Short mmCIF file of C-alpha atoms and ligand atoms in Angstrom, two decimals:
data_model
loop_
_atom_site.label_atom_id
_atom_site.label_comp_id
_atom_site.label_asym_id
_atom_site.label_seq_id
_atom_site.Cartn_x
_atom_site.Cartn_y
_atom_site.Cartn_z
CA UNK M 1 105.68 126.99 137.57
CA UNK M 2 102.81 128.84 136.50
CA UNK M 3 102.28 126.45 133.62
CA UNK M 4 102.30 123.35 136.55
CA UNK M 5 99.59 125.26 138.06
CA UNK M 6 97.46 126.45 135.84
CA UNK M 7 97.48 122.33 134.12
CA UNK M 8 96.92 121.34 137.83
CA UNK M 9 94.29 123.60 138.21
CA UNK M 10 92.40 122.14 135.10
CA UNK M 11 93.04 118.73 136.12
CA UNK M 12 90.84 119.78 139.08
CA UNK M 13 88.16 121.58 137.05
CA UNK M 14 88.21 118.94 134.86
CA UNK M 15 87.61 116.59 137.63
CA UNK M 16 84.69 118.62 139.06
CA UNK M 17 83.56 118.78 135.91
CA UNK M 18 83.05 115.48 135.61
CA UNK M 19 81.97 115.38 139.17
CA UNK M 20 79.52 117.51 138.45
CA UNK M 21 78.12 115.38 135.34
CA UNK M 22 78.05 112.63 137.86
CA UNK M 23 75.38 113.99 139.77
CA UNK M 24 73.50 115.88 137.28
CA UNK M 25 69.76 115.20 136.06
CA UNK M 26 69.68 112.82 133.29
CA UNK M 27 67.11 112.21 130.42
CA UNK M 28 65.38 109.26 129.53
CA UNK M 29 62.23 108.40 127.33
CA UNK M 30 59.84 105.82 127.39
CA UNK M 31 56.99 105.16 124.53
CA UNK M 32 53.99 103.57 125.52
CA UNK M 33 51.96 102.13 122.64
CA UNK M 34 48.05 102.28 124.81
CA UNK M 35 46.26 101.05 121.54
CA UNK M 36 48.79 97.69 121.38
CA UNK M 37 48.02 95.84 124.20
CA UNK M 38 47.35 92.42 123.56
CA UNK M 39 48.57 90.15 126.50
CA UNK M 40 47.55 90.26 130.15
CA UNK M 41 49.79 90.87 133.30
CA UNK M 42 48.40 87.52 134.91
CA UNK M 43 47.99 88.42 139.02
CA UNK M 44 49.67 85.37 139.86
CA UNK M 45 52.58 86.63 139.24
CA UNK M 46 51.86 88.76 142.32
CA UNK M 47 52.33 85.24 144.21
CA UNK M 48 54.38 84.83 147.29
CA UNK M 49 56.32 81.78 149.23
CA UNK M 50 56.28 80.55 152.60
CA UNK M 51 58.21 77.41 153.84
CA UNK M 52 58.49 75.96 157.45
CA UNK M 53 61.54 77.82 157.96
CA UNK M 54 63.20 80.04 160.21
CA UNK M 55 60.54 82.53 161.50
CA UNK M 56 58.16 82.42 158.27
CA UNK M 57 55.33 80.03 159.55
CA UNK M 58 55.97 79.74 163.09
CA UNK M 59 55.98 83.44 164.74
CA UNK M 60 55.64 85.12 161.35
CA UNK M 61 52.13 83.51 160.19
CA UNK M 62 51.13 81.60 162.95
CA UNK M 63 51.45 81.93 166.88
CA UNK M 64 48.66 79.62 168.19
CA UNK M 65 45.05 80.05 169.37
CA UNK M 66 46.32 81.09 172.79
CA UNK M 67 48.69 84.00 172.06
CA UNK M 68 48.06 86.96 173.44
CA UNK M 69 48.82 88.56 169.47
CA UNK M 70 45.29 88.98 168.41
CA UNK M 71 44.66 86.11 166.48
CA UNK M 72 42.20 84.02 163.86
CA UNK M 73 42.45 80.10 164.27
CA UNK M 74 46.13 81.11 165.34
CA UNK M 75 46.95 83.45 162.51
CA UNK M 76 48.22 86.66 163.32
CA UNK M 77 45.21 89.30 162.45
CA UNK M 78 48.09 92.30 161.82
CA UNK M 79 49.58 89.96 159.09
CA UNK M 80 46.52 89.28 156.96
CA UNK M 81 45.28 92.73 157.30
CA UNK M 82 48.60 93.90 155.50
CA UNK M 83 48.37 90.58 153.04
CA UNK M 84 44.99 91.54 152.21
CA UNK M 85 45.99 95.16 150.99
CA UNK M 86 48.65 94.50 148.80
CA UNK M 87 46.04 91.71 147.60
CA UNK M 88 48.31 88.73 146.90
CA UNK M 89 46.86 86.17 144.82
CA UNK M 90 48.62 82.77 145.81
CA UNK M 91 50.65 81.64 148.57
CA UNK M 92 53.16 78.93 147.85
CA UNK M 93 53.25 76.25 150.89
CA UNK M 94 55.12 74.17 152.88
CA UNK M 95 58.27 74.45 150.87
CA UNK M 96 61.13 74.99 149.12
CA UNK M 97 63.49 71.91 150.30
CA UNK M 98 60.87 71.66 153.49
CA UNK M 99 58.30 69.95 151.01
CA UNK M 100 60.30 67.35 149.82
CA UNK M 101 60.25 66.01 153.67
CA UNK M 102 57.14 66.71 154.56
CA UNK M 103 54.40 64.24 154.67
CA UNK M 104 50.81 65.99 155.17
CA UNK M 105 49.20 63.46 157.34
CA UNK M 106 51.45 64.30 160.29
CA UNK M 107 50.21 67.90 160.32
CA UNK M 108 46.06 67.05 160.43
CA UNK M 109 44.15 65.89 163.40
CA UNK M 110 44.76 67.21 167.29
CA UNK M 111 47.53 69.04 167.04
CA UNK M 112 48.78 67.26 170.07
CA UNK M 113 48.88 63.82 168.64
CA UNK M 114 50.72 65.24 165.92
CA UNK M 115 54.08 63.40 165.35
CA UNK M 116 57.26 65.70 165.26
CA UNK M 117 60.03 65.92 162.65
CA UNK M 118 63.31 67.42 162.36
CA UNK M 119 63.70 69.97 159.78
CA UNK M 120 67.00 68.89 158.24
CA UNK M 121 67.31 71.75 155.87
CA UNK M 122 66.90 74.82 157.99
CA UNK M 123 68.67 74.78 161.18
CA UNK M 124 68.03 71.17 162.35
CA UNK M 125 64.72 72.53 164.74
CA UNK M 126 62.14 70.16 165.95
CA UNK M 127 58.85 70.68 163.59
CA UNK M 128 55.93 70.10 165.61
CA UNK M 129 53.68 69.70 162.59
CA UNK M 130 51.05 72.18 164.61
CA UNK M 131 50.54 74.18 161.24
CA UNK M 132 49.12 71.72 158.57
CA UNK M 133 47.35 71.65 155.68
CA UNK M 134 43.87 72.56 157.43
CA UNK M 135 46.27 75.89 159.14
CA UNK M 136 47.11 76.82 155.78
CA UNK M 137 44.02 76.41 153.64
CA UNK M 138 41.90 78.18 156.15
CA UNK M 139 45.11 81.08 156.46
CA UNK M 140 44.28 81.18 152.73
CA UNK M 141 40.52 81.78 152.87
CA UNK M 142 41.19 84.35 155.28
CA UNK M 143 43.36 85.96 153.12
CA UNK M 144 41.91 85.89 150.30
CA UNK M 145 44.59 84.10 148.26
CA UNK M 146 45.07 80.83 146.27
CA UNK M 147 46.95 78.18 147.96
CA UNK M 148 49.59 76.79 145.72
CA UNK M 149 50.81 73.58 147.35
CA UNK M 150 53.86 71.87 146.87
CA UNK M 151 53.83 68.06 146.80
CA UNK M 152 56.51 65.63 148.12
CA UNK M 153 57.92 63.79 145.44
CA UNK M 154 61.52 63.38 146.54
CA UNK M 155 60.69 60.96 149.71
CA UNK M 156 56.98 61.04 149.24
CA UNK M 157 55.11 58.22 147.32
CA UNK M 158 52.34 58.72 144.32
CA UNK M 159 49.60 57.37 146.80
CA UNK M 160 50.67 60.35 149.38
CA UNK M 161 50.54 62.79 146.93
CA UNK M 162 47.33 61.47 145.27
CA UNK M 163 45.52 60.93 148.67
CA UNK M 164 46.86 64.70 149.79
CA UNK M 165 44.62 65.98 146.75
CA UNK M 166 41.64 64.13 147.27
CA UNK M 167 41.45 65.26 151.33
CA UNK M 168 41.93 68.67 149.92
CA UNK M 169 39.52 68.42 147.24
CA UNK M 170 36.96 65.97 146.82
CA UNK M 171 33.46 66.89 147.12
CA UNK M 172 31.63 63.71 147.97
CA UNK M 173 32.06 60.23 150.15
CA UNK M 174 35.36 58.95 150.12
CA UNK M 175 38.39 58.00 152.86
CA UNK M 176 39.70 61.00 152.24
CA UNK M 177 36.94 63.61 152.43
CA UNK M 178 35.44 61.81 155.64
CA UNK M 179 38.74 61.67 157.43
CA UNK M 180 38.68 65.49 156.41
CA UNK M 181 35.39 66.39 157.93
CA UNK M 182 36.14 64.25 161.43
CA UNK M 183 39.32 67.01 161.22
CA UNK M 184 36.45 69.58 160.89
CA UNK M 185 36.29 70.82 157.48
CA UNK M 186 33.25 69.45 155.65
CA UNK M 187 33.70 70.74 152.34
CA UNK M 188 36.46 70.59 150.44
CA UNK M 189 39.23 73.85 149.50
CA UNK M 190 39.82 74.89 146.25
CA UNK M 191 42.95 73.83 145.51
CA UNK M 192 43.98 75.09 142.09
CA UNK M 193 47.97 74.90 141.88
CA UNK M 194 49.94 72.02 142.76
CA UNK M 195 54.02 71.58 142.28
CA UNK M 196 54.76 68.43 141.57
CA UNK M 197 58.13 68.50 143.80
CA UNK M 198 60.43 71.25 144.28
CA UNK M 199 64.32 71.27 142.97
CA UNK M 200 64.23 67.93 142.04
CA UNK M 201 67.71 68.46 140.58
CA UNK M 202 69.00 69.18 144.24
CA UNK M 203 67.61 69.03 147.59
CA UNK M 204 63.99 67.54 145.87
CA UNK M 205 65.76 64.26 145.14
CA UNK M 206 69.08 65.13 142.95
CA UNK M 207 67.50 63.71 139.81
CA UNK M 208 68.03 64.17 136.14
CA UNK M 209 65.74 65.83 133.96
CA UNK M 210 65.24 62.70 132.47
CA UNK M 211 64.25 60.71 135.91
CA UNK M 212 62.69 63.93 137.16
CA UNK M 213 60.37 63.79 133.57
CA UNK M 214 58.81 60.30 134.05
CA UNK M 215 58.65 60.56 137.74
CA UNK M 216 56.47 63.85 136.81
CA UNK M 217 54.41 61.99 134.17
CA UNK M 218 53.55 59.59 136.72
CA UNK M 219 53.08 61.81 140.32
CA UNK M 220 50.74 64.02 138.18
CA UNK M 221 48.82 61.21 136.74
CA UNK M 222 47.04 60.48 139.71
CA UNK M 223 46.39 63.85 141.03
CA UNK M 224 42.92 64.38 139.76
CA UNK M 225 40.33 66.91 139.20
CA UNK M 226 37.60 66.39 141.31
CA UNK M 227 34.09 68.33 141.06
CA UNK M 228 34.95 71.62 139.53
CA UNK M 229 38.21 71.77 141.27
CA UNK M 230 40.57 72.03 138.02
CA UNK M 231 44.34 71.40 139.04
CA UNK M 232 46.89 73.73 137.53
CA UNK M 233 49.70 71.37 137.83
CA UNK M 234 53.58 73.39 137.41
CA UNK M 235 56.39 70.32 137.12
CA UNK M 236 59.54 71.25 138.57
CA UNK M 237 61.93 73.76 136.47
CA UNK M 238 65.77 74.41 136.15
CA UNK M 239 68.18 75.95 138.58
CA UNK M 240 68.94 79.41 136.96
CA UNK M 241 70.81 78.67 133.42
CA UNK M 242 70.30 75.09 133.43
CA UNK M 243 68.87 75.52 129.80
CA UNK M 244 69.03 71.70 129.48
CA UNK M 245 66.73 70.92 132.65
CA UNK M 246 63.90 73.20 130.75
CA UNK M 247 64.77 71.50 126.77
CA UNK M 248 64.40 67.66 128.62
CA UNK M 249 61.30 68.44 130.56
CA UNK M 250 59.77 70.31 127.58
CA UNK M 251 60.47 67.23 125.22
CA UNK M 252 59.25 64.91 127.66
CA UNK M 253 56.58 66.09 129.38
CA UNK M 254 53.26 67.28 126.78
CA UNK M 255 51.42 70.40 127.54
CA UNK M 256 48.15 68.33 128.05
CA UNK M 257 50.15 67.30 131.54
CA UNK M 258 51.66 70.42 132.67
CA UNK M 259 50.03 73.92 133.21
CA UNK M 260 53.66 74.91 134.10
CA UNK M 261 57.16 74.58 134.53
CA UNK M 262 59.28 76.65 137.02
CA UNK M 263 62.39 78.18 137.29
CA UNK M 264 64.45 79.37 140.44
CA UNK M 265 67.19 82.39 140.64
CA UNK M 266 67.83 84.67 143.31
CA UNK M 267 70.07 87.33 143.42
CA UNK M 268 72.96 86.94 144.86
CA UNK M 269 75.23 90.18 145.18
CA UNK M 270 78.82 88.42 144.29
CA UNK M 271 77.53 85.07 143.74
CA UNK M 272 76.73 82.09 146.02
CA UNK M 273 80.09 82.04 147.69
CA UNK M 274 79.71 85.83 148.09
CA UNK M 275 76.40 86.89 148.75
CA UNK M 276 77.33 90.25 151.47
CA UNK M 277 75.71 92.25 153.93
CA UNK M 278 72.12 93.11 153.50
CA UNK M 279 72.66 96.79 154.68
CA UNK M 280 76.68 96.97 154.35
CA UNK M 281 77.33 96.83 150.41
CA UNK M 282 79.85 99.14 148.29
CA UNK M 283 78.22 101.34 145.28
CA UNK M 284 80.55 98.27 143.45
CA UNK M 285 78.58 95.67 145.25
CA UNK M 286 75.42 97.10 144.94
CA UNK M 287 75.80 97.83 141.10
CA UNK M 288 76.53 93.95 140.68
CA UNK M 289 73.54 93.14 142.58
CA UNK M 290 71.57 95.15 140.09
CA UNK M 291 73.27 93.35 137.45
CA UNK M 292 72.51 90.37 138.36
CA UNK M 293 68.90 90.75 139.56
CA UNK M 294 68.61 92.01 135.64
CA UNK M 295 69.79 88.92 134.51
CA UNK M 296 66.49 87.75 135.06
CA UNK M 297 65.34 89.12 131.83
CA UNK M 298 68.12 86.54 129.73
CA UNK M 299 66.94 83.74 131.69
CA UNK M 300 63.36 84.21 131.17
CA UNK M 301 64.46 85.22 127.54
CA UNK M 302 66.27 82.03 126.78
CA UNK M 303 63.96 79.31 128.96
CA UNK M 304 60.92 80.62 127.20
CA UNK M 305 63.13 80.39 123.78
CA UNK M 306 63.17 77.12 124.39
CA UNK M 307 59.97 75.97 125.42
CA UNK M 308 58.63 77.85 122.49
CA UNK M 309 60.62 75.38 120.33
CA UNK M 310 57.90 72.67 121.87
CA UNK M 311 54.87 75.20 122.47
CA UNK M 312 54.92 77.84 120.43
CA UNK M 313 51.48 78.73 121.59
CA UNK M 314 52.79 79.20 125.07
CA UNK M 315 50.39 77.07 126.95
CA UNK M 316 52.68 76.19 129.33
CA UNK M 317 53.29 79.21 131.93
CA UNK M 318 56.52 79.42 132.73
CA UNK M 319 56.22 80.00 136.88
CA UNK M 320 59.37 81.51 138.69
CA UNK M 321 58.62 80.27 141.98
CA UNK M 322 61.75 81.29 143.84
CA UNK M 323 63.23 84.61 143.17
CA UNK M 324 64.99 87.47 145.35
CA UNK M 325 67.63 88.77 146.70
CA UNK M 326 69.95 86.53 148.88
CA UNK M 327 72.09 87.88 151.40
CA UNK M 328 74.42 86.67 154.49
CA UNK M 329 72.08 85.94 157.34
CA UNK M 330 71.90 89.32 160.06
CA UNK M 331 74.73 88.54 162.21
CA UNK M 332 73.82 86.65 165.56
CA UNK M 333 70.82 84.94 163.49
CA UNK M 334 70.54 81.47 163.34
CA UNK M 335 72.14 80.52 159.58
CA UNK M 336 69.57 78.19 158.84
CA UNK M 337 66.75 80.73 159.35
CA UNK M 338 67.68 82.95 156.07
CA UNK M 339 66.71 86.27 157.90
CA UNK M 340 67.96 89.19 156.36
CA UNK M 341 67.29 93.29 156.12
CA UNK M 342 65.57 94.56 153.50
CA UNK M 343 66.55 97.92 151.87
CA UNK M 344 65.75 100.26 149.39
CA UNK M 345 68.15 97.95 147.30
CA UNK M 346 65.96 95.35 147.55
CA UNK M 347 62.54 97.82 146.70
CA UNK M 348 64.73 98.45 143.13
CA UNK M 349 65.42 94.10 142.89
CA UNK M 350 61.37 93.75 143.14
CA UNK M 351 60.40 96.82 141.04
CA UNK M 352 63.04 95.71 138.17
CA UNK M 353 62.03 91.93 138.73
CA UNK M 354 58.66 92.85 138.60
CA UNK M 355 59.00 95.16 135.22
CA UNK M 356 60.88 92.23 133.83
CA UNK M 357 58.04 89.34 134.28
CA UNK M 358 55.44 92.10 132.90
CA UNK M 359 57.66 92.31 129.59
CA UNK M 360 57.35 88.75 129.47
CA UNK M 361 53.58 88.53 130.54
CA UNK M 362 53.26 86.22 127.69
CA UNK M 363 54.98 83.48 129.28
CA UNK M 364 55.80 84.26 132.46
CA UNK M 365 51.79 83.71 134.44
CA UNK M 366 53.25 82.98 137.63
CA UNK M 367 55.82 83.89 140.05
CA UNK M 368 56.58 83.75 143.84
CA UNK M 369 59.23 86.00 145.88
CA UNK M 370 60.79 84.03 148.45
CA UNK M 371 59.80 84.52 151.05
CA UNK M 372 56.69 86.15 152.82
CA UNK M 373 57.81 86.72 156.09
CA UNK M 374 61.27 86.59 158.17
CA UNK M 375 62.98 85.13 155.44
CA UNK M 376 64.94 86.19 152.37
CA UNK M 377 63.58 89.29 150.55
CA UNK M 378 60.34 89.34 152.67
CA UNK M 379 57.19 91.84 152.51
CA UNK M 380 56.83 91.60 156.38
CA UNK M 381 58.49 91.31 159.80
CA UNK M 382 57.64 90.51 163.18
CA UNK M 383 59.01 90.54 166.42
CA UNK M 384 57.12 89.30 169.27
CA UNK M 385 53.78 91.60 169.08
CA UNK M 386 55.19 94.06 166.44
CA UNK M 387 55.01 93.62 162.78
CA UNK M 388 56.71 95.89 160.24
CA UNK M 389 56.33 96.64 156.91
CA UNK M 390 59.98 96.41 154.34
CA UNK M 391 60.37 98.68 151.34
CA UNK M 392 59.46 95.36 149.39
CA UNK M 393 56.17 95.35 150.82
CA UNK M 394 55.88 99.02 149.13
CA UNK M 395 56.65 98.17 145.91
CA UNK M 396 54.08 94.87 145.89
CA UNK M 397 51.54 97.73 147.16
CA UNK M 398 52.82 100.36 144.75
CA UNK M 399 52.17 97.46 141.95
CA UNK M 400 49.41 95.79 142.61
CA UNK M 401 47.40 97.94 140.07
CA UNK M 402 49.39 95.97 137.41
CA UNK M 403 47.41 92.64 138.57
CA UNK M 404 45.24 91.06 135.68
CA UNK M 405 45.65 95.02 133.96
CA UNK M 406 46.81 94.43 130.03
CA UNK M 407 50.50 95.09 129.16
CA UNK M 408 51.05 97.69 127.27
CA UNK M 409 54.32 98.02 125.05
CA UNK M 410 57.01 100.18 125.63
CA UNK M 411 59.92 101.61 124.32
CA UNK M 412 62.27 102.11 127.12
CA UNK M 413 65.58 104.90 126.39
CA UNK M 414 67.56 106.15 129.26
CA UNK M 415 71.44 106.82 129.98
CA UNK M 416 73.43 103.60 131.00
CA UNK M 417 74.63 103.58 134.98
CA UNK M 418 77.97 102.22 135.39
CA UNK M 419 80.16 101.10 138.24
CA UNK M 420 83.56 99.54 137.25
CA UNK M 421 82.41 96.89 134.68
CA UNK M 422 79.10 96.76 135.94
CA UNK M 423 76.72 98.29 132.99
CA UNK M 424 73.22 98.48 133.16
CA UNK M 425 70.35 101.04 132.04
CA UNK M 426 69.46 103.75 134.53
CA UNK M 427 65.56 103.12 134.32
CA UNK M 428 63.49 99.98 133.57
CA UNK M 429 59.64 100.27 133.47
CA UNK M 430 56.28 99.01 132.17
CA UNK M 431 52.96 99.79 131.59
CA UNK M 432 49.83 98.43 131.77
CA UNK M 433 45.89 99.17 131.51
CA UNK M 434 43.27 98.34 133.77
CA UNK M 435 39.67 97.32 133.21
CA UNK M 436 38.24 100.78 134.28
CA UNK M 437 41.00 102.35 131.52
CA UNK M 438 43.29 103.98 133.59
CA UNK M 439 46.84 103.76 132.57
CA UNK M 440 49.76 102.63 135.04
CA UNK M 441 53.53 103.29 134.01
CA UNK M 442 56.26 102.05 136.64
CA UNK M 443 59.71 103.25 136.44
CA UNK M 444 62.68 102.15 138.51
CA UNK M 445 65.46 104.44 138.61
CA UNK M 446 68.84 102.31 139.86
CA UNK M 447 70.90 105.38 139.79
CA UNK M 448 72.39 105.88 142.69
CA UNK M 449 73.79 109.70 142.35
CA UNK M 450 71.77 110.94 139.25
CA UNK M 451 67.98 111.70 139.18
CA UNK M 452 66.27 111.51 135.85
CA UNK M 453 63.72 113.25 133.78
CA UNK M 454 61.30 110.77 132.45
CA UNK M 455 59.06 111.87 129.37
CA UNK M 456 56.20 109.57 128.65
CA UNK M 457 54.30 109.71 125.60
CA UNK M 458 51.52 107.64 125.53
CA UNK M 459 50.70 107.40 121.66
CA UNK M 460 47.24 105.48 120.59
CA UNK M 461 44.95 107.31 123.42
CA UNK M 462 43.95 111.03 124.75
CA UNK M 463 45.47 111.05 128.07
CA UNK M 464 43.33 113.74 130.19
CA UNK M 465 44.89 114.03 133.60
CA UNK M 466 46.82 112.59 135.97
CA UNK M 467 45.31 110.56 138.74
CA UNK M 468 47.82 109.12 141.28
CA UNK M 469 51.95 109.24 141.45
CA UNK M 470 53.24 107.04 144.25
CA UNK M 471 56.91 107.34 144.96
CA UNK M 472 59.54 105.49 147.31
CA UNK M 473 62.83 106.22 147.63
CA UNK M 474 65.40 107.24 150.56
CA UNK M 475 68.10 109.18 151.25
CA UNK M 476 70.67 106.17 151.32
CA UNK M 477 70.35 103.33 149.44
CA UNK M 478 70.93 100.98 152.66
CA UNK M 479 68.49 102.70 154.34
CA UNK M 480 65.45 100.06 155.88
CA UNK M 481 62.65 99.88 158.25
CA UNK M 482 63.52 98.60 161.83
CA UNK M 483 61.24 98.31 164.94
CA UNK M 484 63.12 101.26 166.20
CA UNK M 485 62.32 102.98 163.05
CA UNK M 486 59.80 101.51 161.07
CA UNK M 487 58.60 104.19 158.74
CA UNK M 488 61.91 105.10 157.63
CA UNK M 489 60.69 104.09 153.97
CA UNK M 490 56.84 104.32 153.11
CA UNK M 491 55.28 105.23 149.97
CA UNK M 492 54.79 108.87 149.39
CA UNK M 493 52.77 111.33 147.37
CA UNK M 494 54.79 111.93 144.20
CA UNK M 495 52.63 114.11 142.29
CA UNK M 496 54.44 117.34 142.66
CA UNK M 497 57.34 115.12 140.60
CA UNK M 498 54.77 115.01 137.42
CA UNK M 499 53.13 117.53 134.90
CA UNK M 500 51.33 115.86 132.07
CA UNK M 501 51.49 118.65 129.01
CA UNK M 502 50.34 118.07 125.51
CA UNK M 503 49.71 114.49 126.02
CA UNK M 504 53.42 113.82 127.36
CA UNK M 505 53.73 112.93 130.78
CA UNK M 506 56.99 114.16 132.85
CA UNK M 507 58.57 112.65 135.91
CA UNK M 508 60.97 113.66 137.71
CA UNK M 509 62.59 110.80 139.61
CA UNK M 510 64.90 111.51 142.53
CA UNK M 511 68.32 108.81 142.31
CA UNK M 512 67.18 105.36 143.50
CA UNK M 513 63.66 105.80 143.21
CA UNK M 514 60.40 104.17 141.87
CA UNK M 515 57.65 105.64 141.04
CA UNK M 516 54.20 104.50 139.80
CA UNK M 517 51.88 107.23 138.07
CA UNK M 518 48.51 106.68 136.97
CA UNK M 519 47.02 108.59 134.07
CA UNK M 520 42.95 108.40 131.99
O1 AHR P 1 63.79 79.64 149.50
C1 AHR P 1 65.17 78.97 150.17
C2 AHR P 1 65.22 77.46 149.48
O2 AHR P 1 65.86 77.90 148.62
C3 AHR P 1 64.04 76.83 149.14
O3 AHR P 1 63.66 75.92 150.18
C4 AHR P 1 65.07 76.11 148.35
O4 AHR P 1 63.82 75.71 147.05
C5 AHR P 1 65.96 76.94 147.38
O5 AHR P 1 66.85 76.37 147.04
#
């Protein structure tokens, strides 16, 4: 009996010991080679996406000039200010799937005369075209961001796309520039980024890669560079791991005809058919989500390898122009509007994905999180005259210092975070140096329980001091900002969590947190 009791006690103590280990602090290390930077992290990796979908455009950006909500030409001032703060470098529009049904001429001229259409993809709602080309391009100027126009290949014509480019960018006398002037804009806009179709393998026309490659070559031929406006044309790329798509496009379209080739990948916790709730999820679902998020690394690596076969100089950019989390819509909301909450889990997805893009900065030179306001992994929510910033917004705020900085090669070592069969590195990180010589190190700790002490050895330079430390974390991984509690998750000063001694930076990171440290 005594023996049994003793053995029982040992088992309990062993279990307690295991628990203690689970909740203890772990250690990780990062070596940053500060004198080895070669590649620039394009600011365009920090791009966003706005589609005529749910309340992204209407209610999100656009409330109309007569709205009591403070606005400039119908665009909410609060949203413009928030987006200026995170320095969004480019904004994709008008879709997504919507783009391949959009006819730009329906969105110009007096608003009352604009034809209506059905938004067949997104809730079957009536689109009144009150937000069109002028509204979008003027809004981009207001925000200080570059427009990324997605042209209609699926149901549009070569002529339609060609005329749209002429309408937006021709600085001379022509039928389209005359029409633009008549509609109130004399000078052309600057439009660099042009996507030739969207998801042409699916909602954009269900094409084979061979058919799309031929179409791409034809459509892009008639999208001209007028005056100083040099188009950077993006060919529609693969869905997730459709490597054959990338292979065929790279084979059939010369680099001289495309600036970029796109890739779309969304993180669904349990796959497309099992997306789950944005806020109610188990530890296992969390781990599966993060594992799927980190899969972006493999996708980018493998698509890049195929591209490199045809384009060893890496002239063609990989443009991940749709990425982010995609869950079930919030209960009681229109299933076609794709509205989902945004938690600390999403902040970790954003930080980890941006770290992956940094790592591949020589090939990934543009990306667009989906979607900017009120849709999927949004950075902003609006509700009537109210607006809030999501945890994902705060990551874009923290990480904006990496825009156009030089990537510093980093070697990251950490323990594994493991839940059931889902195993991953506890931390992921990236580092860059900006034009003023400030080094920024960003680290995400994915472990839900363990804090981690990260020692960062910055080699090849003499670091004198810590300039700034920003921290994002929350009590629970499912925490989110709501209109009742809009600042539940917000950036905090993390300077107490950092030390610099003998050139080694030590960061004490709480479980489920993201930190960015600036040193010089
Ligand atoms: O972002 C939502 C939709 O996802 C886009 O319209 C489409 O391109 C993708 O399938």
